[in-house]
Coordinates of C-alpha atoms in Angstrom, one line a residue:
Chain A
X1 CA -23.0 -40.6 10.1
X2 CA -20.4 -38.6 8.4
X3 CA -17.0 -37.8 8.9
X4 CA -17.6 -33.9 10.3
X5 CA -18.2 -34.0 14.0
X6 CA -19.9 -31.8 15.3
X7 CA -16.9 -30.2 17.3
X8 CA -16.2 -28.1 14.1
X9 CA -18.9 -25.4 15.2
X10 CA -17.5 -24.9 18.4
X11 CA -14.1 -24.8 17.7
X12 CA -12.3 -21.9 16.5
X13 CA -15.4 -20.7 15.2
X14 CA -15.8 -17.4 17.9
X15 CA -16.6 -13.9 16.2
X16 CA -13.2 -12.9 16.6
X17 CA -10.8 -15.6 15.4
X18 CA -8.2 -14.1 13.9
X19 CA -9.9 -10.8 13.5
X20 CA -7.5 -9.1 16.2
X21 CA -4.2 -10.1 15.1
X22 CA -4.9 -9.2 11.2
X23 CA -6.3 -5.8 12.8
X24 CA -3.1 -5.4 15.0
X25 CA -0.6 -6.4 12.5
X26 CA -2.7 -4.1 9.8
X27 CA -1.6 -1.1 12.6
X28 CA 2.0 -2.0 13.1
X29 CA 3.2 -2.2 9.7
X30 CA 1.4 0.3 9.3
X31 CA 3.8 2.3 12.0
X32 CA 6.7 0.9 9.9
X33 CA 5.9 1.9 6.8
X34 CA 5.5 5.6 7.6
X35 CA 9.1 5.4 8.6
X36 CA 10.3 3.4 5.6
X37 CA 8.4 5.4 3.3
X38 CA 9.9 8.7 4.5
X39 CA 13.6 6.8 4.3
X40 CA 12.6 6.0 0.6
X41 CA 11.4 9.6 -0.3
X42 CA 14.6 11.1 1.4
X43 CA 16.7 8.8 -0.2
X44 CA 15.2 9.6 -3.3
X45 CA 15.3 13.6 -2.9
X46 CA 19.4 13.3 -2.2
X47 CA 20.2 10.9 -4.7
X48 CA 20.2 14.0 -7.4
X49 CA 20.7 12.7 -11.1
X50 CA 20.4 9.0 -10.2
X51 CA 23.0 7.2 -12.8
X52 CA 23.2 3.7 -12.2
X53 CA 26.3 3.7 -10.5
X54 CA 25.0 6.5 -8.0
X55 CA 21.8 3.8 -7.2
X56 CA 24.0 0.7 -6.6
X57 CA 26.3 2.8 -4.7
X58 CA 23.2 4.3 -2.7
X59 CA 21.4 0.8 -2.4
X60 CA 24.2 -1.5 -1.5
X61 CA 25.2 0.0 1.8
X62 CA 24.5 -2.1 4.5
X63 CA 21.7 0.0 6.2
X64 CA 20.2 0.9 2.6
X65 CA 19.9 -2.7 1.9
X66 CA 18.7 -3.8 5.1
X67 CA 15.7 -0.9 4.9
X68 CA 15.5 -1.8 1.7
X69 CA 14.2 -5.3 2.2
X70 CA 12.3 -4.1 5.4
X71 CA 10.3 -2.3 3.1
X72 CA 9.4 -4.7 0.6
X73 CA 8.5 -7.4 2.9
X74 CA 6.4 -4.8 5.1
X75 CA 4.8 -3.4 2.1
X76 CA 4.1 -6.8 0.9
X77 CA 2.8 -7.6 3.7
X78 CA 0.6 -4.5 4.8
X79 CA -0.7 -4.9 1.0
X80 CA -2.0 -8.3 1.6
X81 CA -3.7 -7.3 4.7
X82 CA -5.4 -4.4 2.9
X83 CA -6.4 -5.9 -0.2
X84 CA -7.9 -9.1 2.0
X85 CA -10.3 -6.5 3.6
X86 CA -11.4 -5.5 0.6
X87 CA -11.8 -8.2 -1.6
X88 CA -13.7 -9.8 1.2
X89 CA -16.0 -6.8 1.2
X90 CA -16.6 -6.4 -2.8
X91 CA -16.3 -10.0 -4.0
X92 CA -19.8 -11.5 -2.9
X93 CA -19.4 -15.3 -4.4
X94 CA -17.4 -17.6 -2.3
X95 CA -15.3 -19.6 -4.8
X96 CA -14.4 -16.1 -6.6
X97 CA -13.6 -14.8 -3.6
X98 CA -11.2 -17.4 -2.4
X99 CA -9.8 -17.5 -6.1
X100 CA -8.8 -13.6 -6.0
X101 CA -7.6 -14.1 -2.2
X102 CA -5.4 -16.6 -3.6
X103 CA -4.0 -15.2 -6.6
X104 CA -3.5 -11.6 -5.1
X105 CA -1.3 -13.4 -2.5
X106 CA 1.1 -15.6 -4.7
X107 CA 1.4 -12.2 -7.4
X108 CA 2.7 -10.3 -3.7
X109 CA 4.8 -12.9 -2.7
X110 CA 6.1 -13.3 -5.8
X111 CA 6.8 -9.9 -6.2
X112 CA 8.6 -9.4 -2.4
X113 CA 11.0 -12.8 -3.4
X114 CA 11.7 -10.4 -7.0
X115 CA 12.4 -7.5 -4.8
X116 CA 14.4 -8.8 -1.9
X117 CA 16.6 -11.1 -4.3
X118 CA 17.3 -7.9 -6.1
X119 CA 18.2 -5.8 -3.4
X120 CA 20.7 -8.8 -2.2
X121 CA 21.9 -9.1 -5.8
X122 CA 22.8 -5.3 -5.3
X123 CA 24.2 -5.8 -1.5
X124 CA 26.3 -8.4 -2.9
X125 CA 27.9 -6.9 -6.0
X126 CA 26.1 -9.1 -8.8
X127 CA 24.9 -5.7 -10.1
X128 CA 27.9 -3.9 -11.0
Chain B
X15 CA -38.8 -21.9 2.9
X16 CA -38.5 -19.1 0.4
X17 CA -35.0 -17.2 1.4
X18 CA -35.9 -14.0 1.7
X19 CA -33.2 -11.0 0.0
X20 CA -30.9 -10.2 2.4
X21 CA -30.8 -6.4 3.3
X22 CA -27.4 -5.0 2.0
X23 CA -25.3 -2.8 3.4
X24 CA -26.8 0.8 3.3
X25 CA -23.3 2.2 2.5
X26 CA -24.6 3.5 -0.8
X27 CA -27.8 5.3 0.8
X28 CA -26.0 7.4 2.9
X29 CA -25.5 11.4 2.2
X30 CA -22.2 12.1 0.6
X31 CA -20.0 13.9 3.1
X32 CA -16.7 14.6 3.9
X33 CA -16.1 11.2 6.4
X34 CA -17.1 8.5 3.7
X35 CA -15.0 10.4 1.1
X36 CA -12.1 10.7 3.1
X37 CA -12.8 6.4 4.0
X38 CA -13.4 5.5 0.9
X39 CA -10.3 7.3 -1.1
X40 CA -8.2 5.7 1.8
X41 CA -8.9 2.7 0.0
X42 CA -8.5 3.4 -3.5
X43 CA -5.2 4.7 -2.8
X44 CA -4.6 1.5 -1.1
X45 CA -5.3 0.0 -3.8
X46 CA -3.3 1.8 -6.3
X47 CA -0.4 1.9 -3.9
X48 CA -0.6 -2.1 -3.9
X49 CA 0.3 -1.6 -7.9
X50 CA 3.0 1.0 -7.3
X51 CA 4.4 -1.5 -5.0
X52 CA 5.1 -3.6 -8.2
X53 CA 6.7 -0.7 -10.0
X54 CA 9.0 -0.7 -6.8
X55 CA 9.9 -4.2 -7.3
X56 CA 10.2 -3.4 -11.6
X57 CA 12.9 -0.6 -10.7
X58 CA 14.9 -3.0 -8.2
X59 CA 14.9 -5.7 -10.4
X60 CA 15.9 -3.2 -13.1
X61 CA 18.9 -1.5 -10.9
X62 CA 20.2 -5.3 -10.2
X63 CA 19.7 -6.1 -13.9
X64 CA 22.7 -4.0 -14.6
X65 CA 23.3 -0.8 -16.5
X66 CA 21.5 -1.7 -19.6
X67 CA 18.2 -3.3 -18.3
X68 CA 17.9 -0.2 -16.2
X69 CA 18.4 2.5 -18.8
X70 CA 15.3 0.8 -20.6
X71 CA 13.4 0.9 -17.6
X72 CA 13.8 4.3 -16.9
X73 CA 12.6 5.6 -20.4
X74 CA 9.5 3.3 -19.4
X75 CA 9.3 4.6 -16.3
X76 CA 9.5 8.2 -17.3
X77 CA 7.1 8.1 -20.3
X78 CA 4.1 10.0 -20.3
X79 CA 1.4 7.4 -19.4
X80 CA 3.6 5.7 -16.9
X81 CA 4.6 9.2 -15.3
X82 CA 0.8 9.5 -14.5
X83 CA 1.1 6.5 -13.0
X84 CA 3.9 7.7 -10.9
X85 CA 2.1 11.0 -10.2
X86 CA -1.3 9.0 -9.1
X87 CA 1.4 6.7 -6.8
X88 CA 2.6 9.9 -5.1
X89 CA -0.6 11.2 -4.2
X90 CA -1.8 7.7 -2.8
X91 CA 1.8 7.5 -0.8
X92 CA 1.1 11.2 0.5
X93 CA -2.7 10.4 1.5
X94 CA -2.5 7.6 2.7
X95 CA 0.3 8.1 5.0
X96 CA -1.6 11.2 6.1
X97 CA -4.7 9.5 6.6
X98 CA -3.4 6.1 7.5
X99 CA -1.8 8.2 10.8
X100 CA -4.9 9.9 11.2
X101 CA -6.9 6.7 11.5
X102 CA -4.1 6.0 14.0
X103 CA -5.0 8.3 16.3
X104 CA -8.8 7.7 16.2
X105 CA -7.4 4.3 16.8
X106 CA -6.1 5.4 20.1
X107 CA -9.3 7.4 20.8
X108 CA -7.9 11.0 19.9
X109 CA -9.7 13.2 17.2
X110 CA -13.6 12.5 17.5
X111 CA -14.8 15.8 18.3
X112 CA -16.7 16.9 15.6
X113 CA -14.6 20.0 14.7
X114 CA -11.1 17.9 15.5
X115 CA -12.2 15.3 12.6
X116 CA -13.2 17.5 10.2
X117 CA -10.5 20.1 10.9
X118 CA -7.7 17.0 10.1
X119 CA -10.3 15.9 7.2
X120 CA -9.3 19.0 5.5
X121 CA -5.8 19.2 6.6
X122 CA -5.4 15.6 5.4
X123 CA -6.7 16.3 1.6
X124 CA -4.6 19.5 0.9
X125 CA -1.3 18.2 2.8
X126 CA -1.6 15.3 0.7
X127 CA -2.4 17.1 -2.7
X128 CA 0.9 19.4 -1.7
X129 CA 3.0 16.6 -0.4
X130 CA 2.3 14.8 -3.6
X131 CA 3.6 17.8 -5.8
X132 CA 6.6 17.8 -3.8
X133 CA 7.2 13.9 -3.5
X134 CA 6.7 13.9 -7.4
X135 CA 9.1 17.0 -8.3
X136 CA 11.7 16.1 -5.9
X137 CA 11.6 12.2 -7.3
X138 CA 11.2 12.9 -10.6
X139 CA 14.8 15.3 -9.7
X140 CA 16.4 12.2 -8.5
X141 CA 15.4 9.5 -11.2
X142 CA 14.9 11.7 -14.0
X143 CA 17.9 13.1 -14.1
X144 CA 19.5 10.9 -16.5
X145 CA 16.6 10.7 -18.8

């Protein structure tokens, strides 16, 4: 007798499982970042000699900031998504795998909590 | 019972050609992109540090092996936004004809290697202005 019934292999164990969301959600932020990439290279091309003064300026409007954080948390996201795929395809042993999968998500969520705190430090003036 | 190897995927085997170039650079640049996206974060967290912090960022920023850095970031933006929408048309079912894919195959690899020129002249314009 042991604790696992045998109800685990016939629930949520289909080929799909969460297959088509991560495929969908891969697609629409997708979408979003080709428009938030072109914002950032724009933004970039006008912002001529880019003193610091000129980037807060630039950065602490309310639709720069608001695009701003759209993009770190899309491209954090998008990233995840991404890098999943492939470390699911190239990391063959099954504790290393979940050990990378791991890792590389806290280092990306880590790094889009870095980036939207400094965009709202710069929204809100603490970088002046 | 013995286990028997498992066959592998054949993706090795196969000819080199122009699709499994264009598939498998799509990921590399993913890849690298997924770096740039922590120099993104280092230059925010730079411009909130203050004046200072992001002076000394920018000279790291704009020295030489970090510029290639930059550079390599550009072209993996450019070609992978190119081919990332590409993939989104086969994803609605557009672009399979034989002469269609390789036709915006090609148009993919030299937009992106001219797009990249101009992403990385007209950013290094804006950031390295003060440098």
């Amino acid at each position: 007798m042991s604790l696992r019934s045998p109800l685990r292999h016939v629930t949520g164990l289909g080929s799909a499982r969460g297959g088509a969301s991560h495929w969908y959600a891969q697609r629409v932020t997708a979408i979003a970042l080709a428009l938030l990439g072109l914002w950032l290279f724009f933004s970039f091309a006008t912002l001529g000699g880019a003193t610091h003064g000129r980037v807060v300026e630039w950065l602490s409007s309310p639709l720069s900031s608001a695009l701003a954080v759209l993009l770190v948390l899309t491209a954090a996201w998008h990233a995840m998504l991404g890098l999943q795929v492939v470390i699911e395809d190239y990391v063959a042993d099954k504790g290393t795998r979940a050990a990378v999968l791991i890792a590389v998500k806290f280092a990306l969520v880590v790094a889009a909590v870095v980036g939207v705190l400094a965009v709202l430090r710069i929204a809100f003036g603490a970088a002046a | 019972m013995a286990q028997r190897a498992r066959p592998l995927s054949p993706f090795l085997q196969y000819r080199w050609q122009y699709t499994n170039t264009l598939s498998i650079l799509h990921r590399i640049t993913g890849v690298l992109l997924s770096l740039g996206f922590f120099l993104l974060i280092y230059w925010l967290a730079a411009v909130a540090g203050g004046p200072e912090r992001y002076a000394r960022a920018l000279e790291t920023l704009l020295s030489w092996p970090l510029q290639l850095v930059l550079f390599g970031s550009a072209f993996a933006f450019c070609y992978h936004l190119l081919n990332g929408i590409r993939h989104l048309f086969f994803d609605m079912g557009h672009g399979f004809e034989l002469a269609t894919a390789r036709k915006s195959a090609y148009a993919t690899a030299a937009g992106a290697v001219a797009l990249a020129l101009l992403v990385w002249w007209v950013a290094r314009a804006g950031l390295g202005g003060v440098a």
